[in-house]
Amino acid sequence: MARDAREKVFNGTFDGNDTAGWFAADADMATADGRLRVQVPAGRRQPFDVIVGQNDIPLERGAQYNISFTASASRPVTIRTQVQLSDEPYTATWSQDVGLDTGRQQYRYSFTSNLDTDRGQVSFQLGGSDASWTFTLDDVSLVGGEPQEAYVPDTGPPVRVNQVGYLLSGPKHATVVTNAPEPMSWKVVSSSGEMVASGRSTPRGLDASSGQRVHTIDLGTVAKPGTGYTLQFDGAQSHPFSIADSLYEPLRRDALHFFYLQRSGIPIDNALAPGYARPAGHLGVPPNRGDTSVPCQPGAGDYTLDVHGGWYDAGDHGKYVVNGGIATAQLLSQYERTKTATVVTSAALDDGSLSIPERGNRVPDILDEARWELEFLLRMQIPAGKPNAGMAHHKVHDRAWTGLPCLPDQDPQPRELHPPSTAATLNLAATAAQAARLYRPFDAAFADRCLAAARTAWQAAQDHPAMYAKSDDSTGGGPYDDTDVRDEFYWAAAELFITTGEQPYLDALRSSPYWTGDTFASGGPDWKFVAPLGRLDLATVPNRLPKGDREAAQASVRAAADRYLTTIRDQAYGVPLTENEYTWGSNSVILNKLVVIATAFDLTGEQRYRDGVLESLDYLLGRNALNHSYVTGYGTRFSHNQHSRIYAHQLDPNLPQPPPGSIAGGPNPGLEDPKAKKVLLGTALAERPKPQLCYLDDIESWSTNEVAINWNSALSWVASFAADQGRPVPHDGPKPHGEVEITMGEDHQVNVILPPGWSILVQSSGGAP
């Protein structure tokens, strides 16, 4: 039956067996059989000490409302039901004491609102009992006032461009929302009003991912650098854009600088990050209760570890080895690419390139930043003499969720080490092995420590190959569960083999299903599927794979890139996602596919791969159905309310917005948070929007609008690649291995394999080292 258009309560029937839209204060709630059940604790003196309810209820002064609900209790009790303000002074416009019994009963009341607000609350106040009991609720309805209008996003002008701009030597495409069946005229106008290009559009029909009818436009004839260009079409005008060779240099810097601002265990210096200064979090200083001596969860161990440092994972204060693993690996690979690719600006990542405390230490700043997380990952390894020694704890985070906002140094929750997992242990093995070869020229002792930890972790994972994180371990932090770790074994073996050249790791690679399997079938790398990280490095980083095997790895990268390019060509918004591929973190899915395409360019020098990467960046920076840039500080309309306890300006104007270069998760038709469900579906349970429209720039929409280190690591990698393309140079394929043979007498030789492995093998004629 259709809902009344004046209904104000979302998910009042609990038909989906979820609690979306509802909150509980000092009580545990869950759904079963289409009803909400709340376990009410004993000993709470006042009714308002225990509440279950729903916020963001719009109320109109003078309007008549009908409220109804079905409820029961495990024993006779009296509760208080209110409609009120959700924040101070919590004024109630209606209040009623209701006697409940064990039988289900429907209750109906009417009132006239004396409040005019969009921050109303329907609350059931359950405290005041000396004994615990169970509250059951269903069919909650509040009808009255004006009908709620369906949410329609403000998408601005129908002409969609990359709002940052285009490289002078790169592709330049735009998309226009229009019902015109035939090609239409367009023109590009400079900031002075001069027409610099014109042409006819290409009709593309209905775009399935957005539900919009669109045309595409090729602006390739615009060949003069400048700012303030606009594209005009049928009386409409795009947001302004630039054309410049240095277009992506600021994004390369900002996307990487994001990690400094996510650091745990260090004060953020205003001189290095103006407007983002904050005290160090989680160094054992009250009210913090971590991270210098963190106990194991009950049953996970009887010891404590110092696990300070690292990066806060996303919008919470948790630190997760598997997500930290892929983020660290991508920063290391971003640097390693400067040693293997031809079209690259190596100095862009050198010492002094970032505003971080370590600048000036003669170590590339990107390696300094990655080391901050690496040191944390190493601390998560279980020390010798303890059960499961050599394994890595899966994560460390609060015992219970904190609210928003909450700066790290103000987090009062106890911290816990969660049980070790095979996935976390192999993430440590892979990243530490990669680090061992990259840090050796700068800190040999640290490189040795990384390699030793990687070897230990590899052996521990061999001994415990099926120790999995639990999917229901999600109180106070995300579960990051994974029950298929064959990809982690492949990745770790690849990194250990590249670094050491040792046969056991090659044997492990050859026994993996991913040795010949398609590691890119589901897209690029992801925290839950890391086999592509191993394949990309085997294809690009000098190693001792036989020539045929290395060529097969390189061919698989090209084949995957070709598939993604086909998708880009088929999509009117020029993005490597089909209608069915939008998911949580869809923007990172795009970016990780672009890593694969960019690597194909590094291997071959074929312009089509370079152009595919640059065109897909257009989508992230404004050429999309919402006409919205998903990167903070970039474009005319950009995300600035991402889900974060630190960058919570939307809730507290004294706090900053997310820093420039932060990427939002992106459209997610799963709508897995209450805010997205309520706004995009509405209380009338409207038809689910098309995938590209399933996004809210709201701090409460964590399933479409969170920040995360593994999303920004992919952005950093791709932004660095794009910045390198601003001044194209002739491409001769990947850099050669650099073998040098030095004769040392009749029976000896030295074989040096240069960069980035930096390994030296000294052999006698008998083959003994």
CSV table of C-alpha atoms in Angstrom, one decimal, residues 356-707:
chain,number,residue,atom,x,y,z
A,356,ILE,CA,55.5,17.3,6.4
A,357,PRO,CA,57.7,17.3,9.5
A,358,GLU,CA,60.4,15.1,7.9
A,359,ARG,CA,61.1,17.3,4.9
A,360,GLY,CA,64.8,18.1,4.6
A,361,ASN,CA,66.0,14.7,5.8
A,362,ARG,CA,67.3,13.7,2.3
A,363,VAL,CA,64.6,11.0,2.0
A,364,PRO,CA,61.8,11.4,-0.6
A,365,ASP,CA,58.8,12.8,1.2
A,366,ILE,CA,56.4,10.2,-0.1
A,367,LEU,CA,58.6,7.5,1.5
A,368,ASP,CA,58.6,9.5,4.8
A,369,GLU,CA,54.8,9.6,4.7
A,370,ALA,CA,54.5,5.9,3.9
A,371,ARG,CA,56.9,5.0,6.7
A,372,TRP,CA,54.5,6.6,9.2
A,373,GLU,CA,52.1,3.8,8.4
A,374,LEU,CA,54.7,1.2,7.9
A,375,GLU,CA,56.0,1.7,11.5
A,376,PHE,CA,52.4,1.1,12.7
A,377,LEU,CA,52.0,-2.0,10.6
A,378,LEU,CA,55.2,-3.4,12.1
A,379,ARG,CA,54.0,-2.7,15.6
A,380,MET,CA,50.8,-4.8,14.9
A,381,GLN,CA,52.9,-7.9,14.4
A,382,ILE,CA,52.7,-10.3,17.4
A,383,PRO,CA,56.1,-10.6,19.0
A,384,ALA,CA,58.1,-13.8,19.5
A,385,GLY,CA,57.1,-15.8,22.6
A,386,LYS,CA,53.4,-15.0,22.3
A,387,PRO,CA,50.7,-17.3,20.8
A,388,ASN,CA,50.5,-16.9,17.0
A,389,ALA,CA,53.9,-15.0,17.0
A,390,GLY,CA,54.6,-13.4,13.6
A,391,MET,CA,50.9,-12.9,12.8
A,392,ALA,CA,49.5,-9.4,12.6
A,393,HIS,CA,46.5,-8.2,14.5
A,394,HIS,CA,43.7,-7.3,12.1
A,395,LYS,CA,42.9,-3.9,13.6
A,396,VAL,CA,42.8,-1.6,16.5
A,397,HIS,CA,39.9,0.7,17.3
A,398,ASP,CA,37.4,1.9,19.9
A,399,ARG,CA,35.4,-0.5,22.0
A,400,ALA,CA,32.2,1.4,20.9
A,401,TRP,CA,31.4,3.9,18.3
A,402,THR,CA,31.9,7.6,19.0
A,403,GLY,CA,29.6,10.3,17.7
A,404,LEU,CA,30.3,13.0,15.2
A,405,PRO,CA,32.3,15.2,15.6
A,406,CYS,CA,35.1,13.9,17.7
A,407,LEU,CA,38.7,15.0,17.4
A,408,PRO,CA,41.2,12.2,18.0
A,409,ASP,CA,42.6,13.6,21.2
A,410,GLN,CA,39.1,13.8,22.7
A,411,ASP,CA,38.2,10.2,22.0
A,412,PRO,CA,37.4,8.7,25.5
A,413,GLN,CA,36.7,5.1,24.4
A,414,PRO,CA,38.9,2.2,25.4
A,415,ARG,CA,41.0,0.8,22.5
A,416,GLU,CA,41.3,-2.9,21.7
A,417,LEU,CA,43.6,-5.1,19.6
A,418,HIS,CA,41.4,-7.4,17.6
A,419,PRO,CA,42.4,-11.0,16.8
A,420,PRO,CA,45.1,-11.6,14.2
A,421,SER,CA,44.2,-12.6,10.7
A,422,THR,CA,45.9,-14.3,7.7
A,423,ALA,CA,44.8,-11.4,5.5
A,424,ALA,CA,46.4,-8.8,7.8
A,425,THR,CA,49.6,-10.9,8.2
A,426,LEU,CA,50.0,-11.2,4.4
A,427,ASN,CA,49.4,-7.4,4.0
A,428,LEU,CA,52.3,-6.9,6.4
A,429,ALA,CA,54.4,-9.3,4.5
A,430,ALA,CA,53.7,-7.7,1.1
A,431,THR,CA,54.2,-4.1,2.1
A,432,ALA,CA,57.2,-4.7,4.3
A,433,ALA,CA,58.9,-6.7,1.5
A,434,GLN,CA,58.2,-3.9,-1.0
A,435,ALA,CA,59.5,-1.4,1.6
A,436,ALA,CA,62.7,-3.4,2.1
A,437,ARG,CA,63.9,-2.7,-1.5
A,438,LEU,CA,62.8,1.0,-1.6
A,439,TYR,CA,64.2,2.2,1.7
A,440,ARG,CA,67.6,0.4,1.4
A,441,PRO,CA,69.3,3.4,-0.3
A,442,PHE,CA,68.1,5.7,2.5
A,443,ASP,CA,68.0,3.5,5.7
A,444,ALA,CA,69.5,0.1,5.4
A,445,ALA,CA,68.7,-0.8,9.0
A,446,PHE,CA,65.0,0.0,8.4
A,447,ALA,CA,65.1,-2.0,5.2
A,448,ASP,CA,66.6,-5.0,7.0
A,449,ARG,CA,63.9,-4.7,9.7
A,450,CYS,CA,61.1,-4.6,7.1
A,451,LEU,CA,62.5,-7.7,5.2
A,452,ALA,CA,62.8,-9.6,8.5
A,453,ALA,CA,59.2,-8.8,9.4
A,454,ALA,CA,58.0,-9.8,5.9
A,455,ARG,CA,59.8,-13.1,6.1
A,456,THR,CA,58.4,-13.8,9.6
A,457,ALA,CA,54.9,-12.8,8.5
A,458,TRP,CA,55.0,-15.0,5.4
A,459,GLN,CA,56.0,-18.0,7.5
A,460,ALA,CA,53.3,-17.2,10.1
A,461,ALA,CA,50.7,-17.1,7.4
A,462,GLN,CA,51.9,-20.4,6.0
A,463,ASP,CA,51.4,-21.8,9.5
A,464,HIS,CA,47.9,-20.2,9.9
A,465,PRO,CA,46.5,-20.0,6.4
A,466,ALA,CA,42.8,-19.8,7.4
A,467,MET,CA,42.6,-17.3,10.3
A,468,TYR,CA,39.8,-15.0,9.2
A,469,ALA,CA,38.4,-11.7,10.5
A,470,LYS,CA,34.8,-12.0,11.6
A,471,SER,CA,32.1,-10.2,9.6
A,472,ASP,CA,30.2,-9.3,12.8
A,473,ASP,CA,33.1,-7.7,14.5
A,474,SER,CA,31.7,-4.2,13.7
A,475,THR,CA,31.2,-2.5,17.0
A,476,GLY,CA,33.4,0.6,17.2
A,477,GLY,CA,35.0,0.0,13.8
A,478,GLY,CA,34.5,-1.7,10.5
A,479,PRO,CA,35.0,-5.5,10.2
A,480,TYR,CA,37.1,-5.6,7.0
A,481,ASP,CA,36.3,-9.3,6.9
A,482,ASP,CA,37.7,-11.6,4.2
A,483,THR,CA,37.5,-15.4,3.9
A,484,ASP,CA,39.4,-15.8,0.7
A,485,VAL,CA,43.1,-15.0,1.1
A,486,ARG,CA,44.5,-16.7,-2.0
A,487,ASP,CA,45.0,-13.2,-3.5
A,488,GLU,CA,46.9,-12.0,-0.4
A,489,PHE,CA,49.2,-15.1,-0.6
A,490,TYR,CA,49.9,-14.2,-4.3
A,491,TRP,CA,50.6,-10.6,-3.6
A,492,ALA,CA,52.9,-11.3,-0.7
A,493,ALA,CA,54.8,-14.0,-2.7
A,494,ALA,CA,55.2,-11.5,-5.6
A,495,GLU,CA,56.7,-8.8,-3.4
A,496,LEU,CA,59.0,-11.1,-1.6
A,497,PHE,CA,60.2,-12.6,-4.8
A,498,ILE,CA,60.8,-9.3,-6.5
A,499,THR,CA,62.8,-8.1,-3.5
A,500,THR,CA,64.8,-11.3,-2.8
A,501,GLY,CA,64.7,-13.3,-6.0
A,502,GLU,CA,64.4,-16.5,-3.9
A,503,GLN,CA,63.0,-19.7,-5.3
A,504,PRO,CA,60.5,-20.5,-2.6
A,505,TYR,CA,58.5,-17.4,-3.3
A,506,LEU,CA,58.6,-18.1,-7.0
A,507,ASP,CA,57.3,-21.6,-6.3
A,508,ALA,CA,54.5,-20.0,-4.2
A,509,LEU,CA,53.6,-17.8,-7.1
A,510,ARG,CA,53.5,-20.6,-9.6
A,511,SER,CA,51.2,-22.7,-7.3
A,512,SER,CA,48.7,-19.8,-6.9
A,513,PRO,CA,45.5,-19.8,-9.0
A,514,TYR,CA,46.4,-16.3,-9.9
A,515,TRP,CA,49.7,-17.3,-11.6
A,516,THR,CA,47.7,-17.9,-14.8
A,517,GLY,CA,44.3,-16.6,-13.7
A,518,ASP,CA,42.9,-13.2,-14.6
A,519,THR,CA,43.8,-11.0,-11.6
A,520,PHE,CA,41.8,-8.1,-13.1
A,521,ALA,CA,38.5,-9.8,-13.8
A,522,SER,CA,36.7,-7.9,-11.0
A,523,GLY,CA,38.5,-4.6,-11.6
A,524,GLY,CA,41.7,-3.1,-10.2
A,525,PRO,CA,43.1,-3.7,-6.7
A,526,ASP,CA,40.9,-3.3,-3.7
A,527,TRP,CA,41.5,-4.0,0.0
A,528,LYS,CA,39.6,-7.3,-0.3
A,529,PHE,CA,41.3,-8.3,-3.6
A,530,VAL,CA,44.9,-7.5,-3.8
A,531,ALA,CA,46.2,-9.9,-6.5
A,532,PRO,CA,46.4,-7.0,-9.0
A,533,LEU,CA,49.0,-5.3,-6.8
A,534,GLY,CA,51.3,-8.3,-7.2
A,535,ARG,CA,50.6,-8.6,-11.0
A,536,LEU,CA,51.3,-4.9,-11.6
A,537,ASP,CA,54.6,-5.1,-9.8
A,538,LEU,CA,55.7,-8.3,-11.5
A,539,ALA,CA,55.0,-6.6,-14.8
A,540,THR,CA,56.8,-3.4,-14.1
A,541,VAL,CA,59.5,-3.8,-11.4
A,542,PRO,CA,62.7,-5.5,-12.5
A,543,ASN,CA,62.8,-9.0,-11.1
A,544,ARG,CA,64.1,-12.5,-11.9
A,545,LEU,CA,61.0,-13.9,-13.6
A,546,PRO,CA,61.9,-15.8,-16.7
A,547,LYS,CA,61.3,-13.7,-19.8
A,548,GLY,CA,58.2,-15.5,-20.9
A,549,ASP,CA,56.5,-15.3,-17.5
A,550,ARG,CA,57.3,-11.5,-17.3
A,551,GLU,CA,55.9,-11.0,-20.8
A,552,ALA,CA,52.7,-12.9,-19.8
A,553,ALA,CA,52.3,-10.6,-16.8
A,554,GLN,CA,52.7,-7.6,-18.9
A,555,ALA,CA,50.2,-9.0,-21.5
A,556,SER,CA,47.6,-9.5,-18.8
A,557,VAL,CA,47.9,-5.8,-17.8
A,558,ARG,CA,47.3,-4.7,-21.4
A,559,ALA,CA,44.4,-7.0,-21.8
A,560,ALA,CA,42.7,-5.7,-18.7
A,561,ALA,CA,43.4,-2.1,-19.8
A,562,ASP,CA,41.8,-2.8,-23.2
A,563,ARG,CA,38.6,-4.1,-21.5
A,564,TYR,CA,38.4,-0.9,-19.4
A,565,LEU,CA,39.0,1.3,-22.4
A,566,THR,CA,36.1,-0.4,-24.2
A,567,THR,CA,33.9,0.5,-21.2
A,568,ILE,CA,35.1,4.1,-21.3
A,569,ARG,CA,34.2,4.3,-25.0
A,570,ASP,CA,30.7,2.8,-24.3
A,571,GLN,CA,29.8,5.2,-21.5
A,572,ALA,CA,28.6,8.7,-22.4
A,573,TYR,CA,30.3,10.1,-19.3
A,574,GLY,CA,33.6,8.5,-20.3
A,575,VAL,CA,34.0,6.3,-17.2
A,576,PRO,CA,35.3,2.7,-16.8
A,577,LEU,CA,32.1,1.6,-15.0
A,578,THR,CA,29.0,0.0,-16.4
A,579,GLU,CA,25.6,0.6,-14.8
A,580,ASN,CA,26.0,-2.4,-12.5
A,581,GLU,CA,29.5,-1.6,-11.2
A,582,TYR,CA,28.6,1.3,-9.0
A,583,THR,CA,29.1,0.3,-5.3
A,584,TRP,CA,30.4,1.6,-2.0
A,585,GLY,CA,33.6,3.5,-2.9
A,586,SER,CA,32.7,3.6,-6.6
A,587,ASN,CA,35.2,6.5,-7.1
A,588,SER,CA,38.0,4.3,-5.9
A,589,VAL,CA,36.9,1.5,-8.2
A,590,ILE,CA,37.4,4.0,-11.1
A,591,LEU,CA,40.7,5.1,-9.8
A,592,ASN,CA,42.1,1.6,-9.4
A,593,LYS,CA,41.1,0.7,-12.9
A,594,LEU,CA,42.9,3.8,-14.0
A,595,VAL,CA,46.0,2.5,-12.2
A,596,VAL,CA,45.8,-0.5,-14.5
A,597,ILE,CA,45.3,1.5,-17.6
A,598,ALA,CA,48.1,3.9,-16.7
A,599,THR,CA,50.4,0.9,-16.2
A,600,ALA,CA,49.6,-0.3,-19.7
A,601,PHE,CA,50.8,3.1,-20.9
A,602,ASP,CA,54.0,2.8,-19.0
A,603,LEU,CA,54.6,-0.6,-20.5
A,604,THR,CA,53.7,0.3,-24.1
A,605,GLY,CA,53.7,4.1,-24.6
A,606,GLU,CA,50.4,3.7,-26.5
A,607,GLN,CA,48.6,7.1,-26.4
A,608,ARG,CA,45.1,5.5,-26.1
A,609,TYR,CA,46.0,4.3,-22.5
A,610,ARG,CA,47.1,7.7,-21.5
A,611,ASP,CA,44.0,9.3,-22.9
A,612,GLY,CA,41.8,6.8,-21.2
A,613,VAL,CA,43.2,7.7,-17.8
A,614,LEU,CA,42.8,11.5,-18.5
A,615,GLU,CA,39.3,11.2,-19.8
A,616,SER,CA,38.1,9.2,-16.8
A,617,LEU,CA,39.5,11.8,-14.5
A,618,ASP,CA,37.0,14.2,-16.1
A,619,TYR,CA,34.2,12.2,-14.5
A,620,LEU,CA,35.7,12.5,-11.0
A,621,LEU,CA,36.2,16.3,-11.5
A,622,GLY,CA,32.7,17.2,-12.7
A,623,ARG,CA,31.8,15.5,-16.0
A,624,ASN,CA,29.2,13.4,-14.4
A,625,ALA,CA,25.4,13.2,-14.0
A,626,LEU,CA,25.5,15.4,-10.9
A,627,ASN,CA,27.8,18.0,-12.4
A,628,HIS,CA,29.8,17.6,-9.2
A,629,SER,CA,33.6,17.3,-8.5
A,630,TYR,CA,34.2,14.5,-5.9
A,631,VAL,CA,37.6,16.0,-5.0
A,632,THR,CA,37.5,18.7,-2.3
A,633,GLY,CA,38.8,22.1,-3.4
A,634,TYR,CA,38.8,21.1,-7.1
A,635,GLY,CA,36.2,22.6,-9.5
A,636,THR,CA,33.3,24.9,-9.0
A,637,ARG,CA,31.0,22.5,-7.2
A,638,PHE,CA,32.9,20.0,-5.1
A,639,SER,CA,32.4,17.6,-2.1
A,640,HIS,CA,33.1,19.4,1.2
A,641,ASN,CA,30.9,17.5,3.8
A,642,GLN,CA,32.5,14.1,3.7
A,643,HIS,CA,31.9,11.8,6.6
A,644,SER,CA,34.6,12.4,9.1
A,645,ARG,CA,34.9,12.9,12.9
A,646,ILE,CA,37.8,15.3,12.3
A,647,TYR,CA,36.7,17.4,9.3
A,648,ALA,CA,33.2,17.9,10.6
A,649,HIS,CA,32.6,21.6,9.7
A,650,GLN,CA,29.0,20.7,8.7
A,651,LEU,CA,28.2,19.9,12.3
A,652,ASP,CA,30.6,22.3,14.1
A,653,PRO,CA,31.7,25.5,12.3
A,654,ASN,CA,34.8,25.6,14.4
A,655,LEU,CA,36.1,22.5,12.7
A,656,PRO,CA,37.6,22.4,9.2
A,657,GLN,CA,36.1,20.9,6.1
A,658,PRO,CA,38.0,18.0,4.5
A,659,PRO,CA,41.3,19.2,3.2
A,660,PRO,CA,41.9,19.9,-0.5
A,661,GLY,CA,42.6,16.7,-2.4
A,662,SER,CA,40.2,14.6,-0.4
A,663,ILE,CA,38.1,12.3,-2.5
A,664,ALA,CA,34.6,11.2,-1.6
A,665,GLY,CA,33.5,7.6,-1.9
A,666,GLY,CA,31.0,8.4,-4.6
A,667,PRO,CA,27.7,7.1,-5.9
A,668,ASN,CA,26.4,3.9,-4.3
A,669,PRO,CA,23.0,2.6,-5.3
A,670,GLY,CA,23.2,0.3,-2.3
A,671,LEU,CA,22.3,3.3,-0.1
A,672,GLU,CA,23.8,1.7,3.0
A,673,ASP,CA,23.4,4.5,5.4
A,674,PRO,CA,20.1,5.9,6.9
A,675,LYS,CA,20.7,9.4,5.6
A,676,ALA,CA,21.1,8.3,2.0
A,677,LYS,CA,18.1,6.0,2.2
A,678,LYS,CA,15.8,8.6,3.8
A,679,VAL,CA,16.8,11.5,1.4
A,680,LEU,CA,17.1,9.5,-1.9
A,681,LEU,CA,14.2,7.1,-1.3
A,682,GLY,CA,12.1,9.3,0.9
A,683,THR,CA,9.5,8.3,3.5
A,684,ALA,CA,7.2,7.4,0.6
A,685,LEU,CA,9.7,4.7,-0.5
A,686,ALA,CA,10.2,6.1,-3.9
A,687,GLU,CA,11.9,4.2,-6.8
A,688,ARG,CA,15.6,3.9,-6.3
A,689,PRO,CA,17.5,6.5,-8.3
A,690,LYS,CA,19.9,5.6,-11.1
A,691,PRO,CA,23.4,4.7,-9.9
A,692,GLN,CA,25.1,8.0,-10.7
A,693,LEU,CA,22.5,9.9,-8.8
A,694,CYS,CA,22.9,7.9,-5.6
A,695,TYR,CA,25.2,10.4,-3.8
A,696,LEU,CA,24.8,13.0,-1.1
A,697,ASP,CA,27.4,15.5,0.0
A,698,ASP,CA,26.4,15.1,3.6
A,699,ILE,CA,28.5,14.1,6.6
A,700,GLU,CA,25.9,11.6,7.7
A,701,SER,CA,26.0,9.7,4.4
A,702,TRP,CA,29.0,7.4,5.1
A,703,SER,CA,28.1,4.9,2.4
A,704,THR,CA,28.4,7.6,-0.4
A,705,ASN,CA,30.5,10.3,1.1
A,706,GLU,CA,33.2,9.1,3.4
A,707,VAL,CA,36.9,9.8,3.1
